[in-house]
Tab-separated table of C-alpha atoms and ligand atoms in Angstrom:
chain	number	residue	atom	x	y	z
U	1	UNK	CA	0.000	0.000	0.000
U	2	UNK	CA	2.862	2.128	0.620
U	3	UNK	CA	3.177	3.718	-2.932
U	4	UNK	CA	-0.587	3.724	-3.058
U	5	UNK	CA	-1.729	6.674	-5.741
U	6	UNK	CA	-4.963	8.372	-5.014
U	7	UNK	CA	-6.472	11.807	-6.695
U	8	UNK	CA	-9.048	13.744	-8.592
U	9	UNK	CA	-9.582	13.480	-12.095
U	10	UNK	CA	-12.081	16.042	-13.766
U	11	UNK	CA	-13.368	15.750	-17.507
U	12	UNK	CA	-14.119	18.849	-19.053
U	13	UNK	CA	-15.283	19.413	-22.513
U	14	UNK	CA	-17.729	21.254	-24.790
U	15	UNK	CA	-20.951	19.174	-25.169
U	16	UNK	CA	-21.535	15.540	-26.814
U	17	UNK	CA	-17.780	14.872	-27.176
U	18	UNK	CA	-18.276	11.578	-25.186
U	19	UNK	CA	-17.404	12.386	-21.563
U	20	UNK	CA	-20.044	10.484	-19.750
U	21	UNK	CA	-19.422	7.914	-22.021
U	22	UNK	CA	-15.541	7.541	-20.855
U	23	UNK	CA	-16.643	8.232	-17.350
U	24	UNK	CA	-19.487	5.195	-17.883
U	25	UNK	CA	-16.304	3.112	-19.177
U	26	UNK	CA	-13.510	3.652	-16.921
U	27	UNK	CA	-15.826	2.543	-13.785
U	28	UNK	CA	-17.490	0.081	-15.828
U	29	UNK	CA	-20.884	0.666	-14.862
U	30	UNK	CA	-23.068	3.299	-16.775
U	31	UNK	CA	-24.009	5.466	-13.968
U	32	UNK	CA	-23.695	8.904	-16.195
U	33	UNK	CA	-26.513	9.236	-18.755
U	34	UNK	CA	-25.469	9.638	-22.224
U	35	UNK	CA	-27.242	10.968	-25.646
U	36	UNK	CA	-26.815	12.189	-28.750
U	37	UNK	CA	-28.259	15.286	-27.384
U	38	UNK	CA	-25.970	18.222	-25.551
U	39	UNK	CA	-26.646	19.676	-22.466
U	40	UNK	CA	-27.532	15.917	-21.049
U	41	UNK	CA	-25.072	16.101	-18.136
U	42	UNK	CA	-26.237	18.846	-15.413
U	43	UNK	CA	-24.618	18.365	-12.564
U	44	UNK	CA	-20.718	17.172	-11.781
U	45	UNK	CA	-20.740	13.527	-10.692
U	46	UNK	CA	-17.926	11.205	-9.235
U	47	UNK	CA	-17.189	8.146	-10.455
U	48	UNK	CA	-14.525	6.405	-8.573
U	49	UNK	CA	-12.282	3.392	-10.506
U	50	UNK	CA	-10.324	1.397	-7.472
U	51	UNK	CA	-7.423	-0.555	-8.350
U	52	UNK	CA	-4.979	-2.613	-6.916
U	53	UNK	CA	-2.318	0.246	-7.079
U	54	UNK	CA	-4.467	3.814	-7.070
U	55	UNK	CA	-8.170	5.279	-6.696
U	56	UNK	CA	-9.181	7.564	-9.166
U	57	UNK	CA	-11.845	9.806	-8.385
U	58	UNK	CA	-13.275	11.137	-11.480
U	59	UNK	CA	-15.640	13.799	-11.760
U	60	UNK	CA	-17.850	13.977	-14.787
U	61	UNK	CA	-18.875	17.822	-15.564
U	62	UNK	CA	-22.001	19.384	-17.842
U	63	UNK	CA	-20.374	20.560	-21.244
U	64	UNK	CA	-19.436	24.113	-21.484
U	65	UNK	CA	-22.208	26.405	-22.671
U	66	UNK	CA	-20.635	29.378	-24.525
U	67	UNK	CA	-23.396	32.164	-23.039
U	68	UNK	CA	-25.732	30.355	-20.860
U	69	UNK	CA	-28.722	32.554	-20.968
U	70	UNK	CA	-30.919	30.548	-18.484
U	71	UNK	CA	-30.012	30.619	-14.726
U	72	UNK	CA	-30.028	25.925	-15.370
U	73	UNK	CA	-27.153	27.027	-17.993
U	74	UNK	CA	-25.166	29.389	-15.362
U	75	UNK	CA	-25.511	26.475	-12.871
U	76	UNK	CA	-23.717	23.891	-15.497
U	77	UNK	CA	-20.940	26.126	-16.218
U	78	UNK	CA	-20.392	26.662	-12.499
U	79	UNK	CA	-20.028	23.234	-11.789
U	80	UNK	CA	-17.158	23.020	-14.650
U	81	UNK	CA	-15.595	25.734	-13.162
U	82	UNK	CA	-15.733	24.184	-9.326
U	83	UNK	CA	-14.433	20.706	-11.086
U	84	UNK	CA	-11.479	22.541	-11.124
U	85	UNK	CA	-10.638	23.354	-7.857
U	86	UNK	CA	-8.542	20.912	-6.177
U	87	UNK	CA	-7.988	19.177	-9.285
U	88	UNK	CA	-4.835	16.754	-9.876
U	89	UNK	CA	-5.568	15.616	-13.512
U	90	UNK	CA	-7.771	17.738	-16.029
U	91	UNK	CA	-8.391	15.210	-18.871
U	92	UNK	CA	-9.785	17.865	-21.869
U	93	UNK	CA	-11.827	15.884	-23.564
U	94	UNK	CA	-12.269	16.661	-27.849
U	95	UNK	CA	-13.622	15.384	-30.760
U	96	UNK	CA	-11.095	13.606	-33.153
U	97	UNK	CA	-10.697	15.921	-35.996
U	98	UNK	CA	-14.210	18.421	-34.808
U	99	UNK	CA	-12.618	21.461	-33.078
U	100	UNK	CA	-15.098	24.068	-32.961
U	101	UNK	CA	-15.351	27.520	-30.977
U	102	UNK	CA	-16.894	25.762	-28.152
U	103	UNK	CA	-13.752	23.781	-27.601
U	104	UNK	CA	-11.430	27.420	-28.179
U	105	UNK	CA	-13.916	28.295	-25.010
U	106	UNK	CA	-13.191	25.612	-22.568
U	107	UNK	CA	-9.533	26.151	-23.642
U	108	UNK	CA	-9.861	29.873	-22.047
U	109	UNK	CA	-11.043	27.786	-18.727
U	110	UNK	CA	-7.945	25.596	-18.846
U	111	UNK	CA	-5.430	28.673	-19.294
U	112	UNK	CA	-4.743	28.875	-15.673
U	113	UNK	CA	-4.391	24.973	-15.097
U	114	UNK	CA	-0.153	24.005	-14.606
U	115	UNK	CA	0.576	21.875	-17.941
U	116	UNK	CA	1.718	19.168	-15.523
U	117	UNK	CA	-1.874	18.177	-15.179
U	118	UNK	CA	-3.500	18.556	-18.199
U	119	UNK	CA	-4.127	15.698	-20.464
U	120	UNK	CA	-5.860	15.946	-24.500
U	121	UNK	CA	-8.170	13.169	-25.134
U	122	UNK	CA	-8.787	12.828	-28.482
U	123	UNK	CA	-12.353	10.655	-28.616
U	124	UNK	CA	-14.304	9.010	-30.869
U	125	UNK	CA	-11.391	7.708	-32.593
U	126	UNK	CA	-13.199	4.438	-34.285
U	127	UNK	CA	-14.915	7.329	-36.367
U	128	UNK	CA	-11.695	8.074	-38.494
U	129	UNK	CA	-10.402	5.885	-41.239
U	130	UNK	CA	-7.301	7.739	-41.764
U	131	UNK	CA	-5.777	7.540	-38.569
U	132	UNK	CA	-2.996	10.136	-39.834
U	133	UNK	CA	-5.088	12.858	-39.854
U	134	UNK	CA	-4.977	12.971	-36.519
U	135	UNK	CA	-1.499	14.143	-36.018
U	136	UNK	CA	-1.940	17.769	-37.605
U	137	UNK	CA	-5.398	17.861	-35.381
U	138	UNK	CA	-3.284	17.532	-32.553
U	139	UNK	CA	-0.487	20.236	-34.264
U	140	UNK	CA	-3.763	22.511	-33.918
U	141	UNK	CA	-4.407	22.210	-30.780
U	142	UNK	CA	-1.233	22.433	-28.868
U	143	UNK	CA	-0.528	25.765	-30.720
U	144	UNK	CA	-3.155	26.864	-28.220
U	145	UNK	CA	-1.907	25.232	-25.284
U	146	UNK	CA	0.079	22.297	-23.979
U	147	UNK	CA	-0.418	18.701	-22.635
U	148	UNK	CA	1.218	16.813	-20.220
U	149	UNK	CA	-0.450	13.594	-22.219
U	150	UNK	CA	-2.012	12.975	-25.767
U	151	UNK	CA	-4.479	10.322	-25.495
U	152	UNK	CA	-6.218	9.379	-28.409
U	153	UNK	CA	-9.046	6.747	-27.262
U	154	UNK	CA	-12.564	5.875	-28.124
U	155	UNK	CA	-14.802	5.555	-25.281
U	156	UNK	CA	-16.939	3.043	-26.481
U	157	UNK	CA	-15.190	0.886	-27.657
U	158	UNK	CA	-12.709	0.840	-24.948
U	159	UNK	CA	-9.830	1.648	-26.929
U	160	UNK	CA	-7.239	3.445	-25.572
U	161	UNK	CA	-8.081	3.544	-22.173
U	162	UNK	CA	-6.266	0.503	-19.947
U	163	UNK	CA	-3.462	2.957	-21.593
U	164	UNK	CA	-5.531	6.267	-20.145
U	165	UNK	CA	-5.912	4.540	-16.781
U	166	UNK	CA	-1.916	3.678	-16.727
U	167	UNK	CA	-1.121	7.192	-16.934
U	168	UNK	CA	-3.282	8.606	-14.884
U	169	UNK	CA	-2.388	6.201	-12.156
U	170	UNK	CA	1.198	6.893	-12.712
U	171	UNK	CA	0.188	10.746	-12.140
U	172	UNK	CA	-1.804	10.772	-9.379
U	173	UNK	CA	-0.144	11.641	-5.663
U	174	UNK	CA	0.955	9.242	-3.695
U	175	UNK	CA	-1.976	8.872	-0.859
U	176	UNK	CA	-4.505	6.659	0.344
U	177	UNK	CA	-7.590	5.927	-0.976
U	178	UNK	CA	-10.390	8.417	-0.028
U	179	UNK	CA	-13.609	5.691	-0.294
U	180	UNK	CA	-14.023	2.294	0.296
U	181	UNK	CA	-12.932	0.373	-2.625
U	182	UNK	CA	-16.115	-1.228	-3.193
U	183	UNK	CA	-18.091	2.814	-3.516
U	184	UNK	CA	-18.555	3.675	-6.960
U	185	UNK	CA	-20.160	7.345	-6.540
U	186	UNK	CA	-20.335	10.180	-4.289
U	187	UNK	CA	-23.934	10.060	-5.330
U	188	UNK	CA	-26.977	8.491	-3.568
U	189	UNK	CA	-29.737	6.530	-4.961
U	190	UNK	CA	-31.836	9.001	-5.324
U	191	UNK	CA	-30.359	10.868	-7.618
U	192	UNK	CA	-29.846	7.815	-9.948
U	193	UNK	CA	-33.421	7.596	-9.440
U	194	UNK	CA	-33.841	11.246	-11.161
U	195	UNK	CA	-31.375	11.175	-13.482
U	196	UNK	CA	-32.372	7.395	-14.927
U	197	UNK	CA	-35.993	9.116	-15.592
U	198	UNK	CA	-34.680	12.003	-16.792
U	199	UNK	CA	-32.589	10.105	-19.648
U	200	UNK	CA	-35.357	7.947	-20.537
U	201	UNK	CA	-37.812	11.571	-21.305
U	202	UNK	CA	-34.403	12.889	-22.982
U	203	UNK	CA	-34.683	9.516	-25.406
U	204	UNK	CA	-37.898	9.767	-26.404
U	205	UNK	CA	-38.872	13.386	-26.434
U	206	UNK	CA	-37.774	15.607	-29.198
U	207	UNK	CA	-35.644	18.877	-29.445
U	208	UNK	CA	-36.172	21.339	-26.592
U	209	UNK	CA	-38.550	19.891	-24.151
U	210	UNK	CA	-35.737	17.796	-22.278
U	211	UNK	CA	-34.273	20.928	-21.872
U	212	UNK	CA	-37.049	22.513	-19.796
U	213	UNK	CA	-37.861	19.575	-17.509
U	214	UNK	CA	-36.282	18.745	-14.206
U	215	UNK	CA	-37.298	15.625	-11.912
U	216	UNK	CA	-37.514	15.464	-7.901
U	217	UNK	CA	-37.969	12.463	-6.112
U	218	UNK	CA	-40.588	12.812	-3.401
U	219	UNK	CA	-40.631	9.330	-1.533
U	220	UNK	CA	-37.727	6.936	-1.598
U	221	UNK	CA	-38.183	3.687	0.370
U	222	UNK	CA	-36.263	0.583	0.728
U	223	UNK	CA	-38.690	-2.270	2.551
U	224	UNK	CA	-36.059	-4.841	1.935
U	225	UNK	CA	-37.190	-6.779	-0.977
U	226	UNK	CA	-38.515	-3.305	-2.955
U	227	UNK	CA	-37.638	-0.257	-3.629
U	228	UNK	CA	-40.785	2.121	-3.754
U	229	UNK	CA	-39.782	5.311	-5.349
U	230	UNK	CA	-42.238	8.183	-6.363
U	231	UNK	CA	-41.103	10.965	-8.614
U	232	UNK	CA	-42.179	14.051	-10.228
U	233	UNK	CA	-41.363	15.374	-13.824
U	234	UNK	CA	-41.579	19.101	-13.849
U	235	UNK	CA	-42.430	20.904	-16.841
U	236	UNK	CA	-43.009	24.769	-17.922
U	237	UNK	CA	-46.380	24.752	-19.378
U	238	UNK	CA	-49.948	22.439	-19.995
U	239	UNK	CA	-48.616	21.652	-23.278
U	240	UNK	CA	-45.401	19.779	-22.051
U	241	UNK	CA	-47.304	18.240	-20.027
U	242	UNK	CA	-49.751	16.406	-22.218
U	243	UNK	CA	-46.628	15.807	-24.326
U	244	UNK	CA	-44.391	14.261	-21.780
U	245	UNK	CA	-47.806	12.055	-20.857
U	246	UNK	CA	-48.723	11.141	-23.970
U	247	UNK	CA	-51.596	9.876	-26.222
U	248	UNK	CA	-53.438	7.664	-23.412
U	249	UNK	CA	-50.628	8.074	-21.037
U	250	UNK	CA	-48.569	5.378	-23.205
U	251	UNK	CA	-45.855	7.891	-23.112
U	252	UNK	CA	-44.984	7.876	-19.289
U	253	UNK	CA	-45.794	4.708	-18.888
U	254	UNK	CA	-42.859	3.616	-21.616
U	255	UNK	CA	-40.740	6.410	-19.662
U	256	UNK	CA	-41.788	4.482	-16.569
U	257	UNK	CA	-40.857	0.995	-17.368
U	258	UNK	CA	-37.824	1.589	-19.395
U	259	UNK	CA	-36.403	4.011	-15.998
U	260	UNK	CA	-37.421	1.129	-13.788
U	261	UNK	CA	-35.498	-1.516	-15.659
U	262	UNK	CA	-32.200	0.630	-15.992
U	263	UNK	CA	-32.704	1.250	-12.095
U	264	UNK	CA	-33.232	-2.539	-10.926
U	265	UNK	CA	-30.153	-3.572	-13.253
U	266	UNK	CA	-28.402	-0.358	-10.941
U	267	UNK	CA	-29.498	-1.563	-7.481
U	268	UNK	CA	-30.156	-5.252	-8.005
U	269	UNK	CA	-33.224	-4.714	-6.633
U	270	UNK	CA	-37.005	-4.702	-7.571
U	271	UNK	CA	-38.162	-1.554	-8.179
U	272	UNK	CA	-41.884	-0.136	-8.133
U	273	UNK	CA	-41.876	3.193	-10.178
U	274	UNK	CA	-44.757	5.331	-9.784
U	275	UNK	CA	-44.512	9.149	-11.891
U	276	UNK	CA	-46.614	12.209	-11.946
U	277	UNK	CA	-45.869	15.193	-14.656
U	278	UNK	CA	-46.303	18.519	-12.600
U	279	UNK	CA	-46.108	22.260	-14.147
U	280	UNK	CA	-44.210	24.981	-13.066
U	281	UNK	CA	-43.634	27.845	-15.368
U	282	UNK	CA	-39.883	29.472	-15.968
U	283	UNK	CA	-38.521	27.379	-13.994
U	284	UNK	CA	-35.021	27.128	-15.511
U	285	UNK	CA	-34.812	30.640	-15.424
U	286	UNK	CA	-35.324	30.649	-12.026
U	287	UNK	CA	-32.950	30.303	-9.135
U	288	UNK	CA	-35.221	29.402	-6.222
U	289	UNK	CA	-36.867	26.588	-8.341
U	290	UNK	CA	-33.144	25.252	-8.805
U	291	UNK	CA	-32.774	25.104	-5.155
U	292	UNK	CA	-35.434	24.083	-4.686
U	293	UNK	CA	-35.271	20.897	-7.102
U	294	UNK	CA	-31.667	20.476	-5.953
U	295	UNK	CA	-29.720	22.170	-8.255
U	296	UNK	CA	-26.645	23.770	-6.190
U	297	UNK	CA	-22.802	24.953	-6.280
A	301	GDP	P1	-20.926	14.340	-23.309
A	301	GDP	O1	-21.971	15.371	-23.620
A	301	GDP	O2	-19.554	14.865	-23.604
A	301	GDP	O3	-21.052	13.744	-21.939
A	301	GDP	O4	-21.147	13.158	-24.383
A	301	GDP	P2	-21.888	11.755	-24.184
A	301	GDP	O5	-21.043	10.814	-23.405
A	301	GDP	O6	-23.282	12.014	-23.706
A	301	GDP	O7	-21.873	11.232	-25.685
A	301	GDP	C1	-22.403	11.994	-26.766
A	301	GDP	C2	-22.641	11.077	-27.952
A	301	GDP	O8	-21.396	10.648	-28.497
A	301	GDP	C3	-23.402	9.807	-27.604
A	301	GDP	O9	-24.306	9.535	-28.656
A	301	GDP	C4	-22.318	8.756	-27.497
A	301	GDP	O10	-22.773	7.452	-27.770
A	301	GDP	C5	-21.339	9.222	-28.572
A	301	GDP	N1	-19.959	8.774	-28.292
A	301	GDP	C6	-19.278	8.913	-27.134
A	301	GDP	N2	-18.029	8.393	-27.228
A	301	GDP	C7	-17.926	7.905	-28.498
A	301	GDP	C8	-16.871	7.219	-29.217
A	301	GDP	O11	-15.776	6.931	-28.729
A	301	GDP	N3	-17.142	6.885	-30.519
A	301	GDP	C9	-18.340	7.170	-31.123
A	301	GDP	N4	-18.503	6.798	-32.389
A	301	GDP	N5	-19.339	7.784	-30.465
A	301	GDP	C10	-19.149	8.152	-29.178
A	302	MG	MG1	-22.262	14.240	-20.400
């Protein structure tokens, strides 16, 4: 234990370049939810990989919005910005061969952050035929700024990261582990409870109405052999609600089930699910109704 390697990993990006997906791989249990669509990640969650040798804690983060407008937006880019206090590894995570303006943004975050612990992950990797492209991508980037590490992986697939992992551990400070090695999260079951609702809405809704809802969970109870959990889904106006319902309720009840399965397969335990779709205007734009549904820095 005595050269035992223990430390904070955060993984910042701009939106849909894959970093739930690595965090999902690296701990090998999907516990961050993942879509095609940006903005999916709200809140910074740990994820914590124990090894034989090192703990790393790593701390997924919502994507960079460029001007958040709503006070939700302001909240997500705060929580980048506080995954990077007492950081030891920043992995900045990018699209092989997309750089965009977002990405030039969260490079203006990173300006401040020692070299020493700054990593480029270059994702998505299984998308590119011509693997030597890559190398002038990469000339691009570090004209902006350096890297400590050049990683270039593909988070599903897996590629790449027993490598990732390697470095980081040899990296990390030399201290003992912070959680017990069998904890996977800083997170309780509760909010897995939200957020596993909220992906299944963000799969089957279209365009902006994930966006605007937000889920609490108002009774959680364990009786031993089931997990009783009611939640609400809270939406801006009548009309999301009769969309988020559906014709003859069939939507929430799909919503329902699929949430139910992902969270049994996440407990090991039976679940019984029961939803009800509540209105509550602006309330992205407003701060109290963030506190109130649990949104804080
Ligand atoms: P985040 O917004 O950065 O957290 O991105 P997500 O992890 O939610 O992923 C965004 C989308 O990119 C999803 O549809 C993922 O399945 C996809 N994705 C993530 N990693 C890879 C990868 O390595 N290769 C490919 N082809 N797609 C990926
Ligand atoms: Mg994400």
């Amino acid at each position: 234990m005595n050269n035992f390697r223990t430390g904070y990993v955060s993984i910042i990006g701009r939106p849909n370049v894959g970093k739930s997906t690595l965090l999902n791989y690296m701990i090998d249990q999907k516990l961050s939810i993942v879509s095609r669509k940006p903005q999916t990640t709200r809140w910074n969650l740990q994820g914590v990989k124990t090894t034989k040798s090192a703990q790393i804690i790593f701390i997924d983060t919502p994507g960079l919005q460029k001007k958040p407008k709503s006070a939700l937006n302001r909240h997500m880019n705060r929580a980048v910005t506080h995954s990077l206090d007492h950081i030891d590894i920043v992995l900045f995570v990018v699209e092989g061969l997309k750089w965009n303006e977002l990405d030039e943004n969260v490079i203006e975050l990173l300006k401040d952050i020692p070299k020493d612990k700054l990593f480029l992950i270059i994702n998505k990797v299984d998308k590119i035929k011509d693997k030597k492209q890559l190398l002038s991508f990469i000339d691009v980037i570090t004209k902006h700024i350096e890297f400590k590490e050049v990683v270039p992986v593909s988070a599903v697939k897996g590629d790449g990261l027993a490598n990732l992992e390697s470095l980081l551990t040899k990296y990390l400070p030399i201290a003992p582990p912070l959680y017990p090695d069998d904890q996977i999260t800083d997170r309780n079951e509760r909010f897995f409870a939200a957020e596993f609702i909220r992906e299944q809405l963000i799969l089957r809704l279209s365009d902006e109405l994930p966006y605007r809802l937000s889920i609490t969970i108002d009774e959680f109870k364990d009786d031993g052999d089931i997990i009783h959990i009611h939640a609400s889904i809270w939406v801006e106006t009548k009309g999301q609600k009769s969309i988020v319902i559906g014709k003859e309720g069939q939507v929430l009840k799909v919503v329902g089930k699929s949430a139910r399965l992902e969270l049994e397969s996440l407990y090991d335990k039976k679940v019984n699910l029961k939803t009800w779709v509540k209105v509550k205007s602006k309330w992205a734009d407003s701060e109290q109704a963030l506190k109130q549904f649990g949104y804080y820095d």
